[in-house]
Tab-separated table of C-alpha atoms and ligand atoms in Angstrom:
chain	number	residue	atom	x	y	z
A	21	UNK	CA	-55.925	27.434	194.821
A	22	UNK	CA	-58.618	27.648	192.337
A	23	UNK	CA	-57.899	26.035	189.088
A	24	UNK	CA	-58.731	28.146	186.302
A	25	UNK	CA	-59.220	25.964	182.917
A	26	UNK	CA	-59.843	28.069	179.917
A	27	UNK	CA	-62.285	27.129	177.794
A	28	UNK	CA	-61.783	24.358	174.860
A	29	UNK	CA	-64.485	22.839	172.817
A	30	UNK	CA	-68.148	23.251	172.498
A	31	UNK	CA	-69.748	24.732	175.410
A	32	UNK	CA	-73.240	26.451	176.308
A	33	UNK	CA	-74.153	29.720	177.862
A	34	UNK	CA	-75.283	28.515	181.210
A	35	UNK	CA	-78.674	29.854	182.507
A	36	UNK	CA	-80.238	28.890	185.899
A	37	UNK	CA	-83.338	27.498	184.020
A	38	UNK	CA	-81.432	24.826	182.617
A	39	UNK	CA	-79.127	24.008	185.155
A	40	UNK	CA	-80.614	20.523	185.628
A	41	UNK	CA	-80.436	19.944	182.213
A	42	UNK	CA	-76.774	20.960	181.730
A	43	UNK	CA	-75.787	18.876	184.577
A	44	UNK	CA	-77.572	15.803	183.032
A	45	UNK	CA	-76.430	16.363	179.531
A	46	UNK	CA	-72.842	16.893	181.019
A	47	UNK	CA	-70.747	14.934	179.044
A	48	UNK	CA	-71.738	16.739	175.994
A	49	UNK	CA	-70.774	19.769	177.057
A	50	UNK	CA	-67.197	20.937	177.163
A	51	UNK	CA	-67.274	24.168	179.213
A	52	UNK	CA	-69.743	26.825	180.450
A	53	UNK	CA	-70.183	30.417	180.138
A	54	UNK	CA	-71.383	32.235	183.203
A	55	UNK	CA	-73.530	35.372	182.778
A	56	UNK	CA	-71.551	37.490	184.955
A	57	UNK	CA	-74.335	39.899	185.881
A	58	UNK	CA	-76.625	37.472	187.428
A	59	UNK	CA	-73.883	37.344	190.316
A	60	UNK	CA	-72.827	40.886	190.094
A	61	UNK	CA	-76.127	42.270	190.449
A	62	UNK	CA	-77.286	41.527	194.096
A	63	UNK	CA	-80.857	41.742	193.012
A	64	UNK	CA	-80.378	38.885	190.301
A	65	UNK	CA	-78.288	36.725	192.581
A	66	UNK	CA	-80.838	36.791	195.340
A	67	UNK	CA	-83.677	35.975	192.779
A	68	UNK	CA	-81.568	32.884	191.153
A	69	UNK	CA	-79.140	31.416	192.975
A	70	UNK	CA	-78.697	33.176	196.363
A	71	UNK	CA	-76.063	30.986	198.031
A	72	UNK	CA	-74.362	30.454	194.369
A	73	UNK	CA	-74.988	26.715	194.923
A	74	UNK	CA	-75.893	26.117	191.235
A	75	UNK	CA	-72.965	27.882	190.286
A	76	UNK	CA	-70.649	25.936	192.361
A	77	UNK	CA	-72.299	22.835	191.119
A	78	UNK	CA	-71.930	23.500	187.518
A	79	UNK	CA	-68.097	24.950	187.961
A	80	UNK	CA	-67.135	22.068	189.870
A	81	UNK	CA	-68.162	19.604	186.706
A	82	UNK	CA	-67.035	22.034	183.903
A	83	UNK	CA	-64.215	24.616	182.944
A	84	UNK	CA	-66.091	28.091	183.416
A	85	UNK	CA	-65.786	31.159	181.627
A	86	UNK	CA	-67.578	34.599	182.296
A	87	UNK	CA	-69.476	36.644	180.053
A	88	UNK	CA	-70.874	40.349	181.081
A	89	UNK	CA	-73.405	42.484	179.824
A	90	UNK	CA	-73.452	45.432	182.511
A	91	UNK	CA	-69.679	46.995	182.358
A	92	UNK	CA	-70.309	49.484	179.291
A	93	UNK	CA	-66.894	48.968	177.829
A	94	UNK	CA	-67.546	51.899	175.641
A	95	UNK	CA	-68.785	54.383	177.779
A	96	UNK	CA	-66.401	57.354	177.755
A	97	UNK	CA	-65.700	57.453	181.181
A	98	UNK	CA	-63.938	54.912	183.737
A	99	UNK	CA	-65.791	51.708	184.441
A	100	UNK	CA	-68.263	51.991	187.885
A	101	UNK	CA	-65.781	51.208	190.683
A	102	UNK	CA	-68.406	49.363	192.793
A	103	UNK	CA	-69.641	47.299	189.714
A	104	UNK	CA	-65.921	46.327	188.924
A	105	UNK	CA	-65.445	45.393	192.604
A	106	UNK	CA	-68.023	43.032	192.967
A	107	UNK	CA	-67.238	41.691	189.576
A	108	UNK	CA	-63.580	41.154	190.787
A	109	UNK	CA	-64.756	39.634	193.798
A	110	UNK	CA	-67.218	37.212	191.997
A	111	UNK	CA	-64.234	36.009	189.703
A	112	UNK	CA	-62.117	35.657	192.851
A	113	UNK	CA	-64.713	33.378	194.347
A	114	UNK	CA	-65.003	31.065	191.456
A	115	UNK	CA	-62.951	29.341	188.991
A	116	UNK	CA	-63.548	31.756	186.152
A	117	UNK	CA	-60.693	31.526	183.536
A	118	UNK	CA	-61.463	33.945	181.088
A	119	UNK	CA	-64.076	37.135	180.908
A	120	UNK	CA	-65.774	38.517	178.008
A	121	UNK	CA	-67.555	41.852	177.392
A	122	UNK	CA	-69.112	43.515	174.442
A	123	UNK	CA	-67.560	46.290	172.631
A	124	UNK	CA	-70.256	48.711	172.771
A	125	UNK	CA	-71.931	51.174	175.222
A	126	UNK	CA	-75.357	50.822	177.155
A	127	UNK	CA	-75.130	54.260	179.081
A	128	UNK	CA	-74.165	57.629	179.203
A	129	UNK	CA	-73.406	59.931	182.253
A	130	UNK	CA	-77.121	59.601	183.549
A	131	UNK	CA	-79.239	57.206	181.416
A	132	UNK	CA	-79.117	53.673	180.477
A	133	UNK	CA	-80.592	51.755	177.763
A	134	UNK	CA	-81.138	47.787	177.625
A	135	UNK	CA	-79.270	47.859	174.017
A	136	UNK	CA	-75.788	47.661	172.883
A	137	UNK	CA	-74.717	50.528	170.920
A	138	UNK	CA	-71.643	50.616	168.736
A	139	UNK	CA	-69.086	52.942	169.709
A	140	UNK	CA	-67.935	55.704	166.976
A	141	UNK	CA	-65.463	53.743	164.822
A	142	UNK	CA	-62.476	56.363	165.442
A	143	UNK	CA	-59.465	56.670	167.334
A	144	UNK	CA	-61.135	58.010	170.281
A	145	UNK	CA	-63.643	55.299	170.238
A	146	UNK	CA	-60.508	52.947	170.346
A	147	UNK	CA	-58.742	54.963	172.975
A	148	UNK	CA	-61.957	54.423	175.237
A	149	UNK	CA	-62.644	50.961	174.804
A	150	UNK	CA	-58.642	50.183	175.129
A	151	UNK	CA	-58.663	52.141	178.209
A	152	UNK	CA	-61.753	50.560	180.012
A	153	UNK	CA	-60.525	47.304	179.054
A	154	UNK	CA	-56.903	47.632	180.690
A	155	UNK	CA	-58.652	48.692	183.772
A	156	UNK	CA	-61.063	45.740	183.759
A	157	UNK	CA	-58.155	43.305	183.295
A	158	UNK	CA	-56.339	44.810	186.315
A	159	UNK	CA	-59.100	44.536	188.253
A	160	UNK	CA	-60.278	41.075	187.446
A	161	UNK	CA	-56.424	39.773	186.796
A	162	UNK	CA	-57.590	37.067	184.086
A	163	UNK	CA	-57.729	37.129	180.212
A	164	UNK	CA	-60.220	39.185	178.822
A	165	UNK	CA	-61.994	39.125	175.449
A	166	UNK	CA	-64.238	41.551	173.459
A	167	UNK	CA	-67.611	40.691	171.752
A	168	UNK	CA	-68.761	41.984	168.405
A	169	UNK	CA	-72.206	43.471	168.779
A	170	UNK	CA	-75.462	43.602	166.694
A	171	UNK	CA	-75.907	47.166	165.862
A	172	UNK	CA	-78.696	48.976	164.317
A	173	UNK	CA	-77.240	52.312	163.587
A	174	UNK	CA	-73.660	53.338	163.505
A	175	UNK	CA	-72.717	56.944	164.743
A	176	UNK	CA	-71.842	58.984	161.833
A	177	UNK	CA	-67.696	60.058	161.362
A	178	UNK	CA	-66.184	56.639	161.261
A	179	UNK	CA	-62.766	56.893	160.359
A	180	UNK	CA	-62.009	52.923	159.960
A	181	UNK	CA	-64.500	49.960	159.192
A	182	UNK	CA	-65.932	48.174	162.066
A	183	UNK	CA	-63.492	44.906	161.588
A	184	UNK	CA	-60.530	47.325	161.664
A	185	UNK	CA	-62.120	48.952	165.045
A	186	UNK	CA	-62.541	45.897	166.511
A	187	UNK	CA	-59.094	44.571	165.496
A	188	UNK	CA	-57.367	47.718	166.876
A	189	UNK	CA	-59.151	47.305	170.383
A	190	UNK	CA	-58.196	43.679	170.603
A	191	UNK	CA	-54.615	44.114	169.816
A	192	UNK	CA	-54.072	47.534	171.427
A	193	UNK	CA	-55.683	46.240	174.604
A	194	UNK	CA	-53.931	42.795	174.274
A	195	UNK	CA	-57.079	40.804	174.699
A	196	UNK	CA	-58.771	38.139	172.810
A	197	UNK	CA	-62.087	38.380	170.410
A	198	UNK	CA	-65.443	36.782	171.231
A	199	UNK	CA	-66.518	36.597	167.552
A	200	UNK	CA	-70.350	36.058	167.766
A	201	UNK	CA	-71.273	34.822	164.291
A	202	UNK	CA	-74.969	35.367	164.685
A	203	UNK	CA	-74.274	39.193	165.303
A	204	UNK	CA	-71.617	39.093	162.307
A	205	UNK	CA	-74.364	37.553	160.029
A	206	UNK	CA	-77.151	40.110	161.223
A	207	UNK	CA	-74.628	43.235	160.890
A	208	UNK	CA	-73.558	41.945	157.645
A	209	UNK	CA	-77.116	41.629	156.266
A	210	UNK	CA	-78.268	44.756	158.002
A	211	UNK	CA	-75.446	47.250	156.995
A	212	UNK	CA	-74.405	45.532	153.586
A	213	UNK	CA	-71.060	44.075	154.004
A	214	UNK	CA	-69.287	40.623	153.216
A	215	UNK	CA	-69.386	38.586	156.510
A	216	UNK	CA	-66.120	36.530	155.235
A	217	UNK	CA	-64.207	40.067	154.572
A	218	UNK	CA	-64.883	41.026	158.104
A	219	UNK	CA	-63.721	37.949	159.374
A	220	UNK	CA	-60.557	37.892	157.087
A	221	UNK	CA	-59.478	41.589	158.521
A	222	UNK	CA	-59.354	40.149	162.297
A	223	UNK	CA	-56.145	39.232	163.749
A	224	UNK	CA	-56.953	35.566	163.563
A	225	UNK	CA	-54.784	34.449	166.652
A	226	UNK	CA	-56.828	36.601	169.023
A	227	UNK	CA	-60.183	35.258	167.834
A	228	UNK	CA	-60.536	32.457	170.536
A	229	UNK	CA	-64.060	32.196	171.433
A	230	UNK	CA	-67.496	32.260	169.461
A	231	UNK	CA	-71.021	32.360	170.293
A	232	UNK	CA	-73.365	30.847	167.857
A	233	UNK	CA	-77.645	30.774	167.887
A	234	UNK	CA	-79.919	31.937	165.272
A	235	UNK	CA	-81.505	35.490	164.679
A	236	UNK	CA	-85.007	36.668	163.692
A	237	UNK	CA	-86.457	38.796	161.024
A	238	UNK	CA	-88.439	41.916	162.185
A	239	UNK	CA	-91.450	42.974	160.357
A	240	UNK	CA	-89.271	45.925	159.125
A	241	UNK	CA	-87.213	43.353	157.316
A	242	UNK	CA	-84.163	44.039	159.626
A	243	UNK	CA	-82.425	40.977	161.212
A	244	UNK	CA	-82.342	41.180	165.169
A	245	UNK	CA	-79.968	39.417	167.655
A	246	UNK	CA	-82.971	37.703	169.607
A	247	UNK	CA	-81.231	34.610	170.843
A	248	UNK	CA	-83.884	32.294	170.762
A	249	UNK	CA	-84.265	30.525	167.279
A	250	UNK	CA	-81.896	27.632	166.173
A	251	UNK	CA	-78.866	28.554	164.408
A	252	UNK	CA	-79.339	29.578	160.654
A	253	UNK	CA	-77.478	27.623	157.877
A	254	UNK	CA	-75.436	30.878	156.990
A	255	UNK	CA	-74.500	31.383	160.447
A	256	UNK	CA	-73.257	27.684	160.549
A	257	UNK	CA	-71.065	28.609	157.518
A	258	UNK	CA	-69.498	31.549	159.115
A	259	UNK	CA	-68.757	29.213	162.101
A	260	UNK	CA	-67.078	26.963	160.066
A	261	UNK	CA	-64.912	29.802	158.256
A	262	UNK	CA	-63.796	31.035	161.651
A	263	UNK	CA	-62.705	27.387	162.537
A	264	UNK	CA	-60.682	27.409	159.186
A	265	UNK	CA	-59.103	30.860	159.392
A	266	UNK	CA	-58.662	31.682	163.188
A	267	UNK	CA	-57.239	30.206	166.448
A	268	UNK	CA	-60.954	29.686	167.589
A	269	UNK	CA	-60.887	27.249	170.599
A	270	UNK	CA	-64.137	27.628	172.199
A	271	UNK	CA	-67.623	27.608	170.712
A	272	UNK	CA	-70.594	28.592	172.632
A	273	UNK	CA	-74.299	28.131	172.053
A	274	UNK	CA	-75.735	31.250	173.195
A	275	UNK	CA	-79.445	31.167	173.671
A	276	UNK	CA	-81.615	32.770	176.005
A	277	UNK	CA	-84.918	30.958	175.828
A	278	UNK	CA	-86.924	28.320	173.938
A	279	UNK	CA	-85.077	25.511	175.723
A	280	UNK	CA	-88.100	22.968	175.890
A	281	UNK	CA	-87.447	20.353	174.732
A	282	UNK	CA	-83.800	20.596	175.346
A	283	UNK	CA	-83.218	18.212	172.546
A	284	UNK	CA	-83.125	21.086	170.242
A	285	UNK	CA	-80.120	22.938	171.939
A	286	UNK	CA	-78.487	19.660	172.255
A	287	UNK	CA	-78.716	18.906	168.676
A	288	UNK	CA	-77.009	22.082	168.187
A	289	UNK	CA	-74.287	21.272	170.536
A	290	UNK	CA	-73.699	18.075	168.909
A	291	UNK	CA	-73.826	19.720	165.331
A	292	UNK	CA	-71.115	21.932	166.539
A	293	UNK	CA	-68.803	19.414	167.941
A	294	UNK	CA	-68.723	17.432	164.625
A	295	UNK	CA	-67.455	20.736	163.286
A	296	UNK	CA	-65.063	21.845	166.055
A	297	UNK	CA	-63.961	17.723	166.073
A	298	UNK	CA	-63.142	18.210	162.375
A	299	UNK	CA	-61.172	21.401	162.616
A	300	UNK	CA	-59.481	20.945	165.972
A	301	UNK	CA	-59.364	17.519	166.602
A	302	UNK	CA	-56.048	16.601	168.792
A	303	UNK	CA	-54.879	20.310	169.394
A	304	UNK	CA	-53.318	20.927	172.915
A	305	UNK	CA	-55.882	22.387	175.177
A	306	UNK	CA	-54.570	25.962	176.778
A	307	UNK	CA	-52.843	25.838	179.950
A	308	UNK	CA	-54.513	27.012	183.234
A	309	UNK	CA	-54.543	30.377	184.133
A	310	UNK	CA	-53.430	32.429	187.531
A	311	UNK	CA	-55.573	35.153	188.606
A	312	UNK	CA	-53.159	38.470	189.028
A	313	UNK	CA	-55.014	41.531	189.539
A	314	UNK	CA	-52.841	44.501	189.305
A	315	UNK	CA	-53.378	48.575	189.485
A	316	UNK	CA	-53.741	50.762	186.527
A	317	UNK	CA	-52.777	54.447	186.860
A	318	UNK	CA	-55.502	56.642	185.790
A	319	UNK	CA	-54.995	58.066	182.112
A	320	UNK	CA	-56.808	61.126	180.440
A	321	UNK	CA	-58.699	59.569	177.405
A	322	UNK	CA	-61.937	59.917	178.879
A	323	UNK	CA	-63.933	62.408	176.821
A	324	UNK	CA	-66.490	64.500	178.190
A	325	UNK	CA	-67.531	65.218	174.740
A	326	UNK	CA	-68.310	61.842	173.865
A	327	UNK	CA	-69.716	60.998	177.175
A	328	UNK	CA	-72.201	63.790	176.668
A	329	UNK	CA	-73.130	62.488	173.114
A	330	UNK	CA	-73.575	58.828	174.778
A	331	UNK	CA	-76.014	60.269	177.231
A	332	UNK	CA	-77.891	62.311	174.492
A	333	UNK	CA	-78.339	59.417	172.488
A	334	UNK	CA	-79.794	57.027	175.159
A	335	UNK	CA	-82.240	60.226	175.850
A	336	UNK	CA	-83.247	60.242	172.369
A	337	UNK	CA	-83.924	56.562	172.537
A	338	UNK	CA	-85.563	56.395	175.545
A	339	UNK	CA	-87.796	59.666	175.156
A	340	UNK	CA	-89.853	59.605	172.207
A	341	UNK	CA	-90.891	63.071	171.946
A	342	UNK	CA	-87.068	64.381	172.581
A	343	UNK	CA	-86.143	61.795	169.598
A	344	UNK	CA	-88.916	63.282	167.357
A	345	UNK	CA	-87.873	66.545	167.973
A	346	UNK	CA	-84.462	65.515	166.626
A	347	UNK	CA	-85.980	64.080	163.415
A	348	UNK	CA	-87.568	67.017	162.962
A	349	UNK	CA	-85.468	69.712	163.731
A	350	UNK	CA	-82.043	68.077	163.464
A	351	UNK	CA	-79.160	69.432	165.540
A	352	UNK	CA	-80.876	72.666	166.724
A	353	UNK	CA	-83.165	70.515	168.781
A	354	UNK	CA	-80.017	69.393	170.656
A	355	UNK	CA	-78.912	72.719	171.621
A	356	UNK	CA	-78.874	74.068	175.389
A	357	UNK	CA	-78.175	70.496	176.554
A	358	UNK	CA	-74.173	70.848	177.188
A	359	UNK	CA	-73.155	69.010	173.463
A	360	UNK	CA	-70.547	70.474	171.357
A	361	UNK	CA	-71.174	71.166	167.881
A	362	UNK	CA	-69.943	68.294	166.239
A	363	UNK	CA	-71.607	65.782	168.597
A	364	UNK	CA	-75.111	67.761	167.818
A	365	UNK	CA	-74.268	67.080	164.188
A	366	UNK	CA	-73.336	63.612	164.545
A	367	UNK	CA	-76.378	62.727	166.427
A	368	UNK	CA	-78.588	64.396	163.913
A	369	UNK	CA	-77.366	62.507	161.281
A	370	UNK	CA	-78.192	59.217	162.515
A	371	UNK	CA	-80.855	57.844	160.237
A	372	UNK	CA	-83.970	58.585	162.114
A	373	UNK	CA	-85.928	55.649	160.884
A	374	UNK	CA	-83.420	53.180	162.095
A	375	UNK	CA	-83.049	55.324	165.368
A	376	UNK	CA	-86.613	55.384	165.916
A	377	UNK	CA	-87.131	51.569	165.311
A	378	UNK	CA	-84.537	50.643	167.823
A	379	UNK	CA	-86.107	53.604	170.604
A	380	UNK	CA	-89.505	52.258	169.847
A	381	UNK	CA	-88.398	48.354	170.626
A	382	UNK	CA	-86.713	49.419	173.908
A	383	UNK	CA	-89.788	51.565	175.349
A	384	UNK	CA	-92.143	48.788	174.393
A	385	UNK	CA	-89.876	46.557	176.535
A	386	UNK	CA	-89.598	48.965	179.326
A	387	UNK	CA	-93.521	49.048	179.237
A	388	UNK	CA	-93.806	45.043	179.327
A	389	UNK	CA	-91.221	45.020	182.046
A	390	UNK	CA	-93.182	47.488	184.126
A	391	UNK	CA	-96.588	45.457	183.516
A	392	UNK	CA	-94.846	42.307	184.680
A	393	UNK	CA	-93.318	44.009	187.956
B	25	FE2	FE1	-72.916	38.765	174.382
B	26	FE2	FE1	-72.856	36.751	171.720
């Protein structure tokens, strides 16, 4: 029987490139967060850890939780069956106690972008995410958490706030919240809302994990979730506020690069450990969890109209000409591609300059990737 120990204390988002360092600084790290997609994607697995030796080593030493990027919980269609099967196999093979994913979509029916996009903050958006979380929970058989993403434009037509949206999804799907305090800061600045009010609106007992790291200010004066800068002071303050106000029991340093010297990330972990000890000290650790996959009967919440909108939005970001045509002639440019009127108006109402900034960043990174491969 695999022992699945939930996360408690201060951990690190483990990456292959820092495996030796994490093993060496072991006593300072209470648990690790494993990037699930590095193992679910056969190509990435073959490239970084073909026999899963590194993962087995680190998971033997520390409690392990998983974190995914490829599920696209917010796509208005059932999660990809093959992906879900590979993910369930991965969770069955290793002592992963909990798994988190983003409350966002990265793809429509035919296109995918390398960015998290916010769902519409509507009843339909809630229903889609809840349904996909339930299916994922049933397939994996371990507790799930949803993460708030940094997003750069919201879809028009919201009928609730982002905090209410996240709260409803977590409550209705009966899962935890992974509060990324860097994303919260980035969104609060970019979209001009109060981060502490956002925090106060969440169901405190469900906020169990937190990501922390820095952010970056773009030339456009927007903040971006770039995952390589040291944690900024206002982000530390949000982490501390979350420790005060919620049931938070697992803090995770989420950096993707700039690990040299490793002293930098370790100082951040040390700083977080002090904060954690101050607020949690002698609290009991959560009990181990069993893995119990089940089957969920299919339901009919998935919406062809939202799926078509998501696909068209991906195209607007990836295809500069198409995006420019929408900016120029509004919803008329979206006729003839199977969108209903409401979806056309919603897409045309997204602030063009913001949408174009994100599209340009995505296209640049595609070019850079192409140049590398
Ligand atoms: Fe994340
Ligand atoms: Fe995060």
